[in-house]
XYZ file of C-alpha atoms in Angstrom:
336
model
C 99.570 98.791 0.608
C 102.605 97.024 1.484
C 106.280 97.234 0.095
C 105.525 93.989 -1.652
C 102.210 94.830 -3.135
C 104.115 98.109 -4.600
C 106.615 96.174 -6.036
C 104.118 94.123 -7.740
C 102.494 96.887 -9.036
C 105.689 98.284 -10.410
C 106.301 95.028 -12.187
C 103.497 95.387 -14.173
C 104.468 98.790 -15.291
C 108.163 98.052 -16.260
C 108.277 94.118 -17.187
C 107.476 92.804 -20.606
C 103.968 91.613 -21.217
C 105.795 87.906 -21.485
C 107.212 88.192 -18.149
C 106.233 86.123 -14.801
C 104.597 88.363 -12.853
C 105.051 87.872 -8.953
C 101.364 88.430 -8.139
C 100.416 86.068 -11.241
C 102.254 82.980 -9.690
C 100.583 79.545 -9.806
C 101.827 79.453 -5.827
C 103.114 77.232 -3.809
C 102.245 73.504 -2.763
C 101.715 74.733 0.659
C 99.549 77.907 1.011
C 101.426 80.685 3.139
C 100.710 84.203 4.227
C 102.626 86.537 2.062
C 105.536 88.426 3.026
C 104.806 92.268 3.385
C 108.332 93.086 1.997
C 109.265 90.560 -0.308
C 107.381 89.144 -3.461
C 107.178 85.314 -3.950
C 110.129 84.835 -5.944
C 112.596 87.225 -4.002
C 111.515 85.032 -0.711
C 112.046 81.833 -3.030
C 115.755 83.225 -3.833
C 116.282 84.026 -0.130
C 115.148 80.432 0.994
C 117.497 78.897 -1.623
C 120.530 81.197 -0.624
C 120.109 80.321 3.021
C 119.678 76.389 2.466
C 122.219 73.915 3.467
C 122.394 72.200 -0.112
C 123.320 75.897 -1.403
C 126.089 76.179 1.160
C 127.639 72.723 0.158
C 128.171 73.883 -3.536
C 131.204 75.308 -2.454
C 133.229 72.260 -1.950
C 131.529 70.313 -5.166
C 133.433 69.740 -8.143
C 132.792 71.397 -11.396
C 135.112 70.209 -13.903
C 138.441 69.382 -11.978
C 138.295 66.998 -8.969
C 140.011 68.552 -5.878
C 141.782 71.143 -7.581
C 145.005 72.540 -5.626
C 144.607 76.027 -7.148
C 141.655 78.148 -5.415
C 141.100 80.132 -8.638
C 139.550 76.959 -10.582
C 135.820 76.938 -10.516
C 133.437 75.041 -7.984
C 129.611 74.173 -8.410
C 129.330 77.394 -6.339
C 131.063 79.678 -8.500
C 129.722 78.297 -11.326
C 126.143 78.736 -10.114
C 127.127 82.441 -9.164
C 128.349 82.999 -12.916
C 125.063 81.494 -14.064
C 123.162 83.914 -12.123
C 125.178 86.928 -13.186
C 124.708 86.021 -16.973
C 120.788 85.399 -16.495
C 120.344 88.470 -14.630
C 121.947 90.484 -17.368
C 119.756 88.871 -19.926
C 116.761 88.637 -17.955
C 117.260 92.607 -17.145
C 117.864 93.743 -20.916
C 114.612 91.740 -21.878
C 112.547 93.143 -19.212
C 111.678 89.912 -17.509
C 111.455 89.003 -13.727
C 115.076 89.151 -12.391
C 113.773 87.868 -9.062
C 112.469 84.815 -10.723
C 115.522 84.617 -12.815
C 117.843 84.791 -10.045
C 116.003 82.105 -7.939
C 116.181 79.669 -10.526
C 119.597 80.162 -11.570
C 120.641 79.928 -7.914
C 118.808 76.901 -7.203
C 119.597 74.780 -10.669
C 122.563 72.831 -9.487
C 121.628 71.959 -5.817
C 121.039 68.180 -6.627
C 124.677 67.933 -7.852
C 126.496 65.004 -6.411
C 130.315 65.321 -5.132
C 132.800 64.753 -8.180
C 130.351 66.336 -10.557
C 129.023 64.264 -13.418
C 131.403 61.495 -12.409
C 129.501 60.910 -9.539
C 126.253 61.294 -11.079
C 126.984 58.151 -13.178
C 128.354 56.399 -10.360
C 124.946 56.687 -8.590
C 123.293 55.633 -11.838
C 124.923 52.568 -11.872
C 124.856 51.800 -8.251
C 121.213 52.323 -7.974
C 120.448 50.681 -11.574
C 118.389 53.585 -12.460
C 119.178 57.362 -13.750
C 120.341 59.630 -11.152
C 119.586 63.094 -12.907
C 120.857 66.280 -10.917
C 118.202 68.250 -12.080
C 115.428 65.994 -10.731
C 117.616 65.722 -7.532
C 117.348 69.549 -6.975
C 113.919 69.637 -7.116
C 113.647 66.562 -4.602
C 116.062 68.649 -2.269
C 113.749 71.955 -2.395
C 110.664 69.879 -2.028
C 111.407 67.128 0.404
C 114.912 66.981 1.717
C 115.591 70.706 2.963
C 114.513 71.483 6.612
C 114.296 68.164 7.783
C 111.917 66.773 5.174
C 109.469 69.852 5.027
C 111.297 71.309 1.880
C 111.610 74.890 1.041
C 107.977 75.266 -0.349
C 109.094 77.045 -3.339
C 106.774 78.501 -6.117
C 105.963 76.388 -9.054
C 107.805 78.697 -11.364
C 110.977 78.437 -9.609
C 110.729 74.586 -9.329
C 110.015 74.305 -13.145
C 112.830 76.132 -14.098
C 115.363 74.149 -11.950
C 113.802 70.925 -13.257
C 113.875 72.255 -16.905
C 117.333 73.577 -17.120
C 119.040 70.906 -19.132
C 119.226 71.105 -22.796
C 116.742 68.369 -23.517
C 113.970 70.402 -21.389
C 111.955 73.413 -21.704
C 111.000 75.574 -18.942
C 107.398 77.115 -18.680
C 108.714 80.666 -17.863
C 110.810 82.888 -20.322
C 112.922 83.350 -17.091
C 113.631 79.616 -16.906
C 114.492 79.688 -20.714
C 116.798 82.372 -19.686
C 118.664 80.313 -17.137
C 118.486 77.156 -19.367
C 120.716 79.094 -21.919
C 122.918 80.860 -19.603
C 124.110 77.735 -17.809
C 125.558 76.439 -20.992
C 127.125 79.989 -21.971
C 128.563 80.058 -18.334
C 130.133 76.507 -18.197
C 131.536 76.156 -21.844
C 133.389 79.523 -21.245
C 134.557 79.128 -17.563
C 135.612 75.538 -18.215
C 137.677 76.551 -21.163
C 139.367 79.213 -18.842
C 139.791 76.556 -16.305
C 141.192 74.312 -18.981
C 143.563 77.124 -19.961
C 144.739 77.668 -16.347
C 145.351 74.045 -16.089
C 147.545 73.684 -19.057
C 145.269 71.350 -20.596
C 143.971 73.473 -23.626
C 145.446 76.768 -25.250
C 143.136 79.397 -26.436
C 144.822 78.680 -30.238
C 143.694 75.076 -30.044
C 140.018 76.168 -30.368
C 138.856 75.530 -33.999
C 139.267 78.854 -36.171
C 135.719 78.206 -37.270
C 134.229 78.600 -33.935
C 136.434 81.390 -32.529
C 135.871 83.334 -35.594
C 132.182 83.392 -34.861
C 132.095 83.492 -31.313
C 135.520 85.425 -30.394
C 139.047 84.706 -29.294
C 138.787 84.881 -25.741
C 136.559 84.073 -23.130
C 135.454 87.899 -22.644
C 134.664 88.178 -26.333
C 132.623 84.905 -26.295
C 130.599 85.725 -23.386
C 130.177 89.088 -24.943
C 128.930 87.668 -28.014
C 126.543 84.987 -26.714
C 124.840 87.205 -24.289
C 124.411 89.961 -26.830
C 122.872 87.428 -29.374
C 120.380 86.142 -26.973
C 119.399 89.326 -25.857
C 119.129 90.841 -29.674
C 117.323 87.516 -30.706
C 114.850 87.551 -27.989
C 113.950 91.083 -27.428
C 110.216 91.609 -27.676
C 109.371 87.713 -28.460
C 107.550 85.237 -26.176
C 110.745 82.813 -26.479
C 114.355 83.246 -25.312
C 116.752 81.843 -28.067
C 120.127 82.190 -29.504
C 120.141 82.960 -33.387
C 120.772 79.691 -35.799
C 124.538 81.043 -36.421
C 125.588 81.515 -33.025
C 123.628 78.507 -31.654
C 125.399 76.331 -34.236
C 129.034 77.703 -33.247
C 128.167 76.956 -29.483
C 126.945 73.575 -30.149
C 130.456 72.730 -32.062
C 132.292 74.487 -29.102
C 130.399 72.222 -26.701
C 131.186 69.086 -28.682
C 134.894 70.175 -28.851
C 134.887 70.387 -25.166
C 133.624 67.123 -24.703
C 135.971 65.569 -26.868
C 138.974 67.408 -25.716
C 138.303 68.504 -22.235
C 135.285 66.775 -20.305
C 137.034 63.340 -21.415
C 140.757 64.356 -21.343
C 142.428 61.899 -19.456
C 144.507 64.685 -17.674
C 141.404 66.543 -16.331
C 139.774 63.466 -15.542
C 142.529 61.099 -14.149
C 140.916 60.995 -10.598
C 137.233 60.348 -11.885
C 137.783 56.352 -11.827
C 138.981 56.438 -8.239
C 135.934 58.726 -7.310
C 133.324 56.493 -9.018
C 134.965 53.444 -7.393
C 134.675 55.387 -3.972
C 131.027 56.378 -4.328
C 130.137 52.712 -5.413
C 132.090 51.344 -2.059
C 130.086 54.065 0.135
C 126.738 53.112 -1.767
C 127.276 49.296 -0.865
C 128.399 50.312 2.736
C 125.278 52.027 3.351
C 123.004 49.763 1.738
C 124.461 46.851 3.724
C 123.141 48.759 6.788
C 121.044 51.577 6.665
C 121.506 52.503 10.262
C 124.725 53.939 9.359
C 122.789 56.704 7.731
C 121.729 59.965 9.798
C 118.737 59.513 11.864
C 116.867 61.920 9.432
C 117.673 59.317 6.590
C 116.468 56.174 8.572
C 113.428 58.014 9.401
C 112.736 58.471 5.761
C 112.921 54.961 5.256
C 110.950 53.966 8.221
C 108.016 56.335 6.456
C 108.201 54.158 3.629
C 110.880 55.831 1.295
C 112.908 53.426 -0.995
C 116.337 52.716 0.619
C 118.264 52.767 -2.661
C 116.753 56.470 -3.100
C 117.632 57.472 0.445
C 121.319 56.230 0.263
C 121.337 58.062 -2.843
C 120.094 61.301 -1.311
C 122.687 60.723 1.328
C 125.821 60.387 -0.976
C 124.410 63.077 -3.343
C 124.348 65.600 -0.525
C 128.062 65.094 0.348
C 130.848 67.554 -0.552
C 133.826 66.063 -2.342
C 135.867 66.615 0.863
C 133.216 65.035 3.000
C 132.707 61.842 0.920
C 136.699 61.391 1.178
C 136.737 61.801 4.466
C 133.805 59.245 4.993
C 135.606 56.567 2.905
C 138.673 57.204 4.903
C 136.785 57.048 8.344
C 135.353 53.579 7.282
C 138.082 51.919 5.624
C 141.577 52.983 6.603
C 142.744 52.452 10.130
C 143.717 55.330 12.365
C 147.207 54.163 12.653
C 147.441 54.434 8.774
C 145.678 57.619 8.493
C 148.208 59.239 10.632
C 150.983 58.696 8.084
C 148.668 60.721 5.471
């Protein structure tokens, strides 16, 4: 018996009857020889960690564009916080922690530079919705490894695709990540807003903080415990009605006072205009794209889609440098 087979057997002994067992996965689109050491979900997790799109997350915006302070969250640190919360919940519910971690680490691979501002800009440019969850799946299925993709399991791809509020994953592990994403970003975005002197803890409405807690640590503790206590032994992962209502009100408050705050979002208009210019530049002559992108167009891919792929894959810094290289003469750049 291999180490992998021993781990698969152990899962059936210790995990909940509602967990996604590794040896019962729906598998990959392209069948592969199983690893002798790692289960299918452990292997998926490792592929995500080692892919280029994951590394680029460290230079992509979470809320604040190009912050001067190294302690503000990036898309990578957000991803790691989601993973930590999700693993805690999955372990407590006796779900498959490896599957949960793989989904969490891959859920935001498709985010554009400059966060949701970049997503809106590409939607406007391409005249069709650009959704980061769909782009994340496109990355792992097609764009990574020079068009071969990562060949991840169905369960991981399903969890990545369906982590948004309007979706529902097929596995409880995916449902854990879906809630953990919200728990993470609402709380760490408040923390960053306080660090940036945009909000104060006392600004948060009492009818919310009296339920969830009066600091980040208390709110995280409340939300995580509520998910676990509400979902334990059930074929569903959810929050209690009262806590979910308070979190929903907090999200509404954040959209009004942070996510659309003119101080926090003062540079978004510039970022969106930059992405529009880059889109038009590459659409004008697709030979300006990488050879890999050009090959995709020659193979029949829609050119708007490929240009969106290329721009979406940029980090904030790379998008800015590309714009400078195209439109700012060297003699002017030297003065910056």
